[in-house]
Short mmCIF file of C-alpha atoms in Angstrom, two decimals:
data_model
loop_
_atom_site.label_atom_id
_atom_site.label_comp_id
_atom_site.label_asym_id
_atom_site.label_seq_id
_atom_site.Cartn_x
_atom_site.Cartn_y
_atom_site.Cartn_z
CA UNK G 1 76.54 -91.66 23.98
CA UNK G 2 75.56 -93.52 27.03
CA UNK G 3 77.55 -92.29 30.51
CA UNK G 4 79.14 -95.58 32.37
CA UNK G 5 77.73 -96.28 35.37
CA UNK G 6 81.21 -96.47 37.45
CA UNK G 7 81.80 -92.64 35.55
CA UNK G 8 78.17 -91.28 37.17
CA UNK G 9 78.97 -93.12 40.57
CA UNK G 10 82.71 -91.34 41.00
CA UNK G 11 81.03 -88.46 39.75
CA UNK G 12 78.31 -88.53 42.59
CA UNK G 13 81.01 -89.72 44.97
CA UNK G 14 83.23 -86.59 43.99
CA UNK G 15 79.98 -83.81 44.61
CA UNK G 16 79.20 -85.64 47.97
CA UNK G 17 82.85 -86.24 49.10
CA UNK G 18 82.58 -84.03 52.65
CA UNK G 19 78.78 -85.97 53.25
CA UNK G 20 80.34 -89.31 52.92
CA UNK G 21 83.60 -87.88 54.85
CA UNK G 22 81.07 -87.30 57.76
CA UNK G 23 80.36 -90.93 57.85
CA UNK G 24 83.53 -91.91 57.26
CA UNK G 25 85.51 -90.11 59.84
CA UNK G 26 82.64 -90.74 62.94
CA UNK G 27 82.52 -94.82 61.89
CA UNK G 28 86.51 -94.30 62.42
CA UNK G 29 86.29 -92.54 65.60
CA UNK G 30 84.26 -95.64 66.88
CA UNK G 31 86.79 -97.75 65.85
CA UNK G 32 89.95 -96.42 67.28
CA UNK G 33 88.74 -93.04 69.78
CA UNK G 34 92.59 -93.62 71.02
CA UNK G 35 93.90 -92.10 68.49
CA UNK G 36 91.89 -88.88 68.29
CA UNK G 37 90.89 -88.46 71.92
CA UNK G 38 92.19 -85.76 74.37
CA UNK G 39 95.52 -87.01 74.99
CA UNK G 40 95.72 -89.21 72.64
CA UNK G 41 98.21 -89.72 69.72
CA UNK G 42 97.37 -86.55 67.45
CA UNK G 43 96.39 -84.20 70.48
CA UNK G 44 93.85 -82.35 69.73
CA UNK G 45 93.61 -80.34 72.39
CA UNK G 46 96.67 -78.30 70.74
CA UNK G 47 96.80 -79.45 67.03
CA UNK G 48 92.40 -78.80 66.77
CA UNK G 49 91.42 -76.34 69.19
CA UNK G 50 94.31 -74.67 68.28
CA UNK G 51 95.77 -75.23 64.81
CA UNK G 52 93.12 -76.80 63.15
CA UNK G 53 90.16 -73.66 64.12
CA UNK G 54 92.86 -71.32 63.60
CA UNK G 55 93.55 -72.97 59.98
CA UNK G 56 89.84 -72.75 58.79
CA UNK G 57 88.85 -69.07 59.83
CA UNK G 58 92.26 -67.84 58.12
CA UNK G 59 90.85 -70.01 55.06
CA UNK G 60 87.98 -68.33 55.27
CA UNK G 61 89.18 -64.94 55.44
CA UNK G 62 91.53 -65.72 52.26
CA UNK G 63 88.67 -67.02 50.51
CA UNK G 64 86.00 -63.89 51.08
CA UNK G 65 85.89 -61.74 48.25
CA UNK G 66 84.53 -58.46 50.54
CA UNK G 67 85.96 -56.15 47.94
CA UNK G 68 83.07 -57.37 45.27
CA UNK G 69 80.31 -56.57 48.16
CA UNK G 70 79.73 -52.85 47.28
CA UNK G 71 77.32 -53.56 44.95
CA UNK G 72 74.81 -54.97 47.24
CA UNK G 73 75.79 -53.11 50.33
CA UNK G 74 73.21 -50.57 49.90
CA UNK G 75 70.16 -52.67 49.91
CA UNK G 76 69.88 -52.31 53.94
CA UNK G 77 66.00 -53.21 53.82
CA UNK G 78 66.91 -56.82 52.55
CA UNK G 79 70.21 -57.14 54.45
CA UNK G 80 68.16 -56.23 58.15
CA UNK G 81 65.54 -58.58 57.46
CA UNK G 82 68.26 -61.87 56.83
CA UNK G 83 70.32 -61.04 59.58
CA UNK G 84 67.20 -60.56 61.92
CA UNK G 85 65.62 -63.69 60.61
CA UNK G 86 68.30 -66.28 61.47
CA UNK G 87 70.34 -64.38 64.09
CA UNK G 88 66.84 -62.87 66.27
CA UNK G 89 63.86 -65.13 65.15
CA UNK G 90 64.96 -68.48 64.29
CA UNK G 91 67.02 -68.40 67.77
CA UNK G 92 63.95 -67.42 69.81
CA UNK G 93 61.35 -69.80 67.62
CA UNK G 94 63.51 -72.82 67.89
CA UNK G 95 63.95 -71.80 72.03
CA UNK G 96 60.51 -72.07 71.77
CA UNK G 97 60.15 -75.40 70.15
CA UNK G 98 63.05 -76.50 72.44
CA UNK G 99 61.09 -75.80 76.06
CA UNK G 100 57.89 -77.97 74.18
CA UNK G 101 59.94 -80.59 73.12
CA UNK G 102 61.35 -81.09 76.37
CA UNK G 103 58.53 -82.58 77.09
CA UNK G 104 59.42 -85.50 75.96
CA UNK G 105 61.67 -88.08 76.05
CA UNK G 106 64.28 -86.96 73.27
CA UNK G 107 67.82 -86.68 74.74
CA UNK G 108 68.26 -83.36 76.63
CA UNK G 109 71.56 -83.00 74.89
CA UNK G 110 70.67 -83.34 71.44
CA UNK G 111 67.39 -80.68 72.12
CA UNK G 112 70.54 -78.57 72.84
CA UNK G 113 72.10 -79.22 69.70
CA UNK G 114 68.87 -78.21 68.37
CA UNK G 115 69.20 -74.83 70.10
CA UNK G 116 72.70 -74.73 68.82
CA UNK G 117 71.77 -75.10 65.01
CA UNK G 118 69.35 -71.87 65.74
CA UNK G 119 72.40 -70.01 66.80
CA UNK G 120 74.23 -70.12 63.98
CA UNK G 121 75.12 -68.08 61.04
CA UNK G 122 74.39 -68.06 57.64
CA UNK G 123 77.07 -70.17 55.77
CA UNK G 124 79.49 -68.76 53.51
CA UNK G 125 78.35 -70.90 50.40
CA UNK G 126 75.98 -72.71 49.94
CA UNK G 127 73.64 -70.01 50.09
CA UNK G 128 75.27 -68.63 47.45
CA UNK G 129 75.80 -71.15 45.49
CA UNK G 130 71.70 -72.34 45.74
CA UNK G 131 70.60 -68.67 44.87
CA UNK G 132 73.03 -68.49 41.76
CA UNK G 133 71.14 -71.82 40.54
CA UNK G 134 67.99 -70.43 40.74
CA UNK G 135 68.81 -66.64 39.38
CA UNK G 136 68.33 -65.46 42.69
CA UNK G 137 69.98 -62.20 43.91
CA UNK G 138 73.46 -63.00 43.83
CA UNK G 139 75.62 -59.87 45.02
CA UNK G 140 72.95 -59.94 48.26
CA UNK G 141 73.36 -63.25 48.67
CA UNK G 142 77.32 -62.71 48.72
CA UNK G 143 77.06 -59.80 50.97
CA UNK G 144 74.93 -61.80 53.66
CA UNK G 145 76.51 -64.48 53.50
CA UNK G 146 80.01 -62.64 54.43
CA UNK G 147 78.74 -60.40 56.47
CA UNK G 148 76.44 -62.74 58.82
CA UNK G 149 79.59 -64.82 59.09
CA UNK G 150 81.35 -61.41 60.40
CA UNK G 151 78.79 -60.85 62.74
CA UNK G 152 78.22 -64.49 63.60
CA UNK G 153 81.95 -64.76 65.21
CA UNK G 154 80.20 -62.10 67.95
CA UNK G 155 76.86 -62.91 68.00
CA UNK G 156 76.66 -66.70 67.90
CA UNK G 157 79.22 -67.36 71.18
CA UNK G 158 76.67 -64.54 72.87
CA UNK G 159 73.26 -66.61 71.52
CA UNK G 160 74.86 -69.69 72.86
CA UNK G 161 75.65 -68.25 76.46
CA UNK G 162 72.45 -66.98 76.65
CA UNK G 163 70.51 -69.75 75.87
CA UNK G 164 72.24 -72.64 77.17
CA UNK G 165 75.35 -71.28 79.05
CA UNK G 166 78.79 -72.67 79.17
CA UNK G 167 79.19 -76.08 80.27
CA UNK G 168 83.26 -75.60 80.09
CA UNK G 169 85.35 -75.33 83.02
CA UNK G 170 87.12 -72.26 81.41
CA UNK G 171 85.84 -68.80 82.43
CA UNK G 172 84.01 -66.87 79.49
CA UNK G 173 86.38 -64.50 79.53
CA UNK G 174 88.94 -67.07 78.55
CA UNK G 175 86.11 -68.23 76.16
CA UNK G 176 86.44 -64.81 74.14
CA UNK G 177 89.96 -64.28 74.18
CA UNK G 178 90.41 -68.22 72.67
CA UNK G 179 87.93 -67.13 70.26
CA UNK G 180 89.87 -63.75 69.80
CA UNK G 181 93.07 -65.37 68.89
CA UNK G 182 91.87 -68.36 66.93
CA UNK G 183 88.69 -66.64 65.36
CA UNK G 184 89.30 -63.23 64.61
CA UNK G 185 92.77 -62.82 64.49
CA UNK G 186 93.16 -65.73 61.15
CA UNK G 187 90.40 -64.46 59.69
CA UNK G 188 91.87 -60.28 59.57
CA UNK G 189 95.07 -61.94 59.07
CA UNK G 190 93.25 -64.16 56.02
CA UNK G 191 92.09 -60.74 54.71
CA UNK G 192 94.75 -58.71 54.40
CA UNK G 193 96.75 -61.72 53.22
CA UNK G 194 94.23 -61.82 50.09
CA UNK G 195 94.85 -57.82 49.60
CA UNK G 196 98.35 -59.11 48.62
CA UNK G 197 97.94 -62.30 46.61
CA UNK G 198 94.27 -61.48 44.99
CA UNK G 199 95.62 -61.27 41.45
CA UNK G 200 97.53 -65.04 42.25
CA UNK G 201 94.29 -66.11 43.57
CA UNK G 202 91.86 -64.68 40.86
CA UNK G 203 94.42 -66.47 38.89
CA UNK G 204 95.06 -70.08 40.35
CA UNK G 205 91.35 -70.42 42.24
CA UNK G 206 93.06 -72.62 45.39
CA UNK G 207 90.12 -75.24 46.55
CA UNK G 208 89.09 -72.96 49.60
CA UNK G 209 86.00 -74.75 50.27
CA UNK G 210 87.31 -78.54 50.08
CA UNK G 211 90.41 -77.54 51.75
CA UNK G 212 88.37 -76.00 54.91
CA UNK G 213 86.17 -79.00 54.55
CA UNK G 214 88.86 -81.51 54.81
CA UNK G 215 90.09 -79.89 58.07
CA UNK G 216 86.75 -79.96 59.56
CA UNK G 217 86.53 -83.52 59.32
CA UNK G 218 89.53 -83.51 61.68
CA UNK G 219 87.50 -81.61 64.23
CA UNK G 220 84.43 -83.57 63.84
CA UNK G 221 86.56 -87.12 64.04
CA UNK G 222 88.36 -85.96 67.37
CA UNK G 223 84.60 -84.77 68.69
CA UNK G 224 83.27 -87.70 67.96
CA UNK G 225 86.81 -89.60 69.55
CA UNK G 226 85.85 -88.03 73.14
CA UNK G 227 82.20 -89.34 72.58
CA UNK G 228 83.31 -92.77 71.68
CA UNK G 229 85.92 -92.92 74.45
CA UNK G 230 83.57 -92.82 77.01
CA UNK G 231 81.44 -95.62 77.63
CA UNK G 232 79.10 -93.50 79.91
CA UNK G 233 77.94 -92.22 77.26
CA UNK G 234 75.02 -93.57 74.58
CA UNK G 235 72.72 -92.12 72.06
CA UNK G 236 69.48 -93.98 71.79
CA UNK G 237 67.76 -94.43 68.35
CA UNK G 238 64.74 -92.73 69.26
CA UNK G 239 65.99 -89.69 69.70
CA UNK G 240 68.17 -89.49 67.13
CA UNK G 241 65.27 -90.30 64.18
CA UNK G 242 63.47 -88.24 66.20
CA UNK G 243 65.73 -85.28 65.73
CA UNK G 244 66.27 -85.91 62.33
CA UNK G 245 62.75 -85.92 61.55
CA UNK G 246 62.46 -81.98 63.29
CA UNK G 247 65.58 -80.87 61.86
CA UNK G 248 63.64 -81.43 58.38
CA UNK G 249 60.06 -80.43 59.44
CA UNK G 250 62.31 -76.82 61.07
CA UNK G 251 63.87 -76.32 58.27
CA UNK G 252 60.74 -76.77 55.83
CA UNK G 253 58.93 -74.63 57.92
CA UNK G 254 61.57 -71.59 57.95
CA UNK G 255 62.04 -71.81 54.35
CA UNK G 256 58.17 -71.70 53.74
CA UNK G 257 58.06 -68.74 56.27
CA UNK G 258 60.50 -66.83 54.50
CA UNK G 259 59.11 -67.33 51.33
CA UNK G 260 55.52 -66.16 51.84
CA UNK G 261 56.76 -63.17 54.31
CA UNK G 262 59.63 -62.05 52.06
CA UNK G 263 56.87 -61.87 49.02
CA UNK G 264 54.41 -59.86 50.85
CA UNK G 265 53.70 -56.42 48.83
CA UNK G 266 54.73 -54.44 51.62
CA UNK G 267 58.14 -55.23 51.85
CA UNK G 268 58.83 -54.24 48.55
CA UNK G 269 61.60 -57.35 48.00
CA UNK G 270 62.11 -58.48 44.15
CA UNK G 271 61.67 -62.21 43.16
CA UNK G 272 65.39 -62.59 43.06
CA UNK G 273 65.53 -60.69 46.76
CA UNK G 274 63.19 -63.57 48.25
CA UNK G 275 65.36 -66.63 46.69
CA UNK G 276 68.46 -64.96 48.36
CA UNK G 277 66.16 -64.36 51.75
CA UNK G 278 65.09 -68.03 51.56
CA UNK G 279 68.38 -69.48 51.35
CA UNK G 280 70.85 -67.15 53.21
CA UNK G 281 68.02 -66.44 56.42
CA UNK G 282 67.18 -70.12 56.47
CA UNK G 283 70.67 -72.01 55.86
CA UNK G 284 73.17 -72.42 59.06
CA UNK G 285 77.11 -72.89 59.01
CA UNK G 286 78.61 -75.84 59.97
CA UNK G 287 82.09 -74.61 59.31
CA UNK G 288 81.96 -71.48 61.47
CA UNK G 289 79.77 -73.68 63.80
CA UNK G 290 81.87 -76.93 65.11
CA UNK G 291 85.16 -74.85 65.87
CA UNK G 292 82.82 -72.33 67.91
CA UNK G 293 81.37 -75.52 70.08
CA UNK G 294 84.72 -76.84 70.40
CA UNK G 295 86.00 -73.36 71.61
CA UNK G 296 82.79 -72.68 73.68
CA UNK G 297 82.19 -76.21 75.06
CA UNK G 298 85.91 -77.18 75.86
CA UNK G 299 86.56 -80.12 78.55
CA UNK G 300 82.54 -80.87 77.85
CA UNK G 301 81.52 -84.72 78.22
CA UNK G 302 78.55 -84.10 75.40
CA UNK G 303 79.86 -81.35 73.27
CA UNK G 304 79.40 -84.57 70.01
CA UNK G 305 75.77 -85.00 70.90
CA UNK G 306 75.27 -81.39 70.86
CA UNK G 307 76.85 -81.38 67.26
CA UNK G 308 74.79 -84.10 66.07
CA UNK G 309 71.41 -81.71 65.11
CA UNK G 310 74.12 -79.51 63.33
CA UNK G 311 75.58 -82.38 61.50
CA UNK G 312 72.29 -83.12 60.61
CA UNK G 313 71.04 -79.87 59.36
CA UNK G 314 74.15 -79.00 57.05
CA UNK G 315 73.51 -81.69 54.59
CA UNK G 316 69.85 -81.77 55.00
CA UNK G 317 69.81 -77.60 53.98
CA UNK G 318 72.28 -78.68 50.47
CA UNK G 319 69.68 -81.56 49.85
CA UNK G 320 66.43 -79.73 50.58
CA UNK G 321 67.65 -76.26 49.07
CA UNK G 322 68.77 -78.15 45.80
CA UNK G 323 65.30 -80.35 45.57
CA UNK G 324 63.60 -76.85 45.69
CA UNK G 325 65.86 -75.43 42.82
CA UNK G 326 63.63 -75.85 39.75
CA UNK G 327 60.37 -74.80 41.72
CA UNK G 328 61.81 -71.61 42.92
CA UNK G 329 62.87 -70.91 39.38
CA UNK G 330 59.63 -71.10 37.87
CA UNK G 331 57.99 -69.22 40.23
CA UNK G 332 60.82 -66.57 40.08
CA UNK G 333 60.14 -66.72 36.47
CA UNK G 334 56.47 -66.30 36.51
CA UNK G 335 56.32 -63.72 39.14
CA UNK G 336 58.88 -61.50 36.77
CA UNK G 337 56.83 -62.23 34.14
CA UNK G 338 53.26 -60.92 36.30
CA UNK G 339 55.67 -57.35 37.09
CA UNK G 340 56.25 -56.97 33.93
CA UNK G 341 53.33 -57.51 31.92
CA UNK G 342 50.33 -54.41 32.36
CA UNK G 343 47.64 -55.31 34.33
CA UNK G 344 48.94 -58.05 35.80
CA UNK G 345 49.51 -57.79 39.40
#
């Protein structure tokens, strides 16, 4: 029985709802920045830096299922090299890139978005999600994904500083106690919330993920209000294709990089240990990311342009990662198939 067309385009509507959101809420914040600007009618600088960050770290600490990590937690070997791959390496290699590609004439601020996105942590799904399609390690790809989030709530604010210092008028200590209180504290709180009500969650499954999403929309439409708000500002084409175009080419590179180091005899790493290396050391978070800038970057005239090669990557990491889904399978498949068969190495 043929599908109806309207049926497969709400169906491709509903799996791309937070892409389209994206769009949706940034073409609004050009239309009316009153209402979402500082100041302005829904205040974000209490009800988002505040309430809304607050909101999606408690979300995510309800959501993390850390009691079902034990069963990858002692594969240290694989956990080391994804943590030191996106939290040590890609940081440097993309500082790298950075100095050479300012250079040229792509807008200094969106070269420090790029930085930004190399800061970042592993996500707390997608990865997972990707290396369940494929067959991938799944408990590793669980525990890295968790834990890098953990240890991105320290690490990241500290990459950032490094790398491109605060531009906010608020004194980093200031910085770390707002992130104290709206990062750490929800997500402990989130926690040992779930230690009470996991039976009523195994039970119900509460949309976690679309419910976090939907709030982050509210944080990106109130960026993008401040960016809109101020006619000073302006984002020239060039730059922007142009950072689109090395957001791919990075993240083609990493994943290739991964891949052929991850499957290198020495190491020792199963098939299924390099699909969950390629996806968790390769993929950033955009949900742990924006509330971080927003914190980090408060009062700052170009905080949106610096979110831009983040906004970028997020979608571009679901699209590439799923494109790849079918490859990585059959060579998962085949290199199984090589270890197991005699004489085959």
């Amino acid at each position: 029985m043929k599908i109806p067309i309207k049926m497969v385009f709400l169906d491709k509507i509903k799996k791309n709802w937070f892409l389209i959101g994206i769009i949706v809420v940034i073409s609004l914040a050009k239309l009316a920045p009153v209402i979402g600007v500082k100041g302005g009618i829904l205040r974000p600088e209490i009800t988002v830096k505040y309430l809304a960050v607050s909101f999606i770290f408690f979300n995510s600490g309800l959501s993390l299922r850390t009691e079902d990590l034990k069963s990858a937690l002692l594969q240290v070997k694989l956990h080391i090299f994804v943590q030191s791959f996106t939290l040590i390496f890609v940081p440097c290699f993309v500082w790298l890139l950075v100095q050479l590609l300012s250079l040229t004439s792509i807008n200094e601020h969106l070269l420090n978005g790029l930085q930004v996105v190399g800061c970042m942590p592993p996500p707390v799904s997608s990865a997972v999600i990707l290396t369940k399609a494929v067959g991938g390690n799944e408990a590793a790809a669980i525990f890295n994904s968790a834990f890098g989030s953990f240890l991105g709530i320290f690490v990241t604010p500290l990459l950032l500083l490094l790398f491109l210092g605060s531009s906010s008028t608020v004194p980093y200590s200031s910085v770390f106690m707002t992130l104290t209180m709206t990062v750490v504290v929800p997500l402990i709180i989130g926690q040992i919330s779930r230690r009470y009500i996991k039976e009523w969650l195994e039970r119900t499954k509460p949309p976690f993920g679309q419910v976090g999403q939907g709030v982050l929309l509210l944080i990106i439409y109130t960026t993008f209000c401040d960016t809109f708000s101020n006619p000073a500002l302006e984002m020239d084409r060039y730059s922007l294709a142009a950072i689109a175009v090395i957001v791919f080419s990075l993240q083609v590179f990493l994943i290739s990089l991964a891949f052929f180091l991850s499957k290198h005899p020495r190491l020792g790493f199963e098939p299924g240990d390099t699909v969950t290396i390629m996806y968790c050391a390769t993929h950033k978070s955009l949900t742990l990311g924006i509330p971080m800038l927003k914190i980090i970057y408060a009062g700052y005239d170009y905080l949106s342009l610096i979110s831009i090669p983040l906004l970028v990557y997020h979608p571009t990491q679901i699209l590439l990662g799923g494109f790849l889904v079918n490859s990585i399978k059959h060579w998962m498949t085949t290199a199984i198939k090589s270890r197991n068969t005699p004489g085959v190495v």
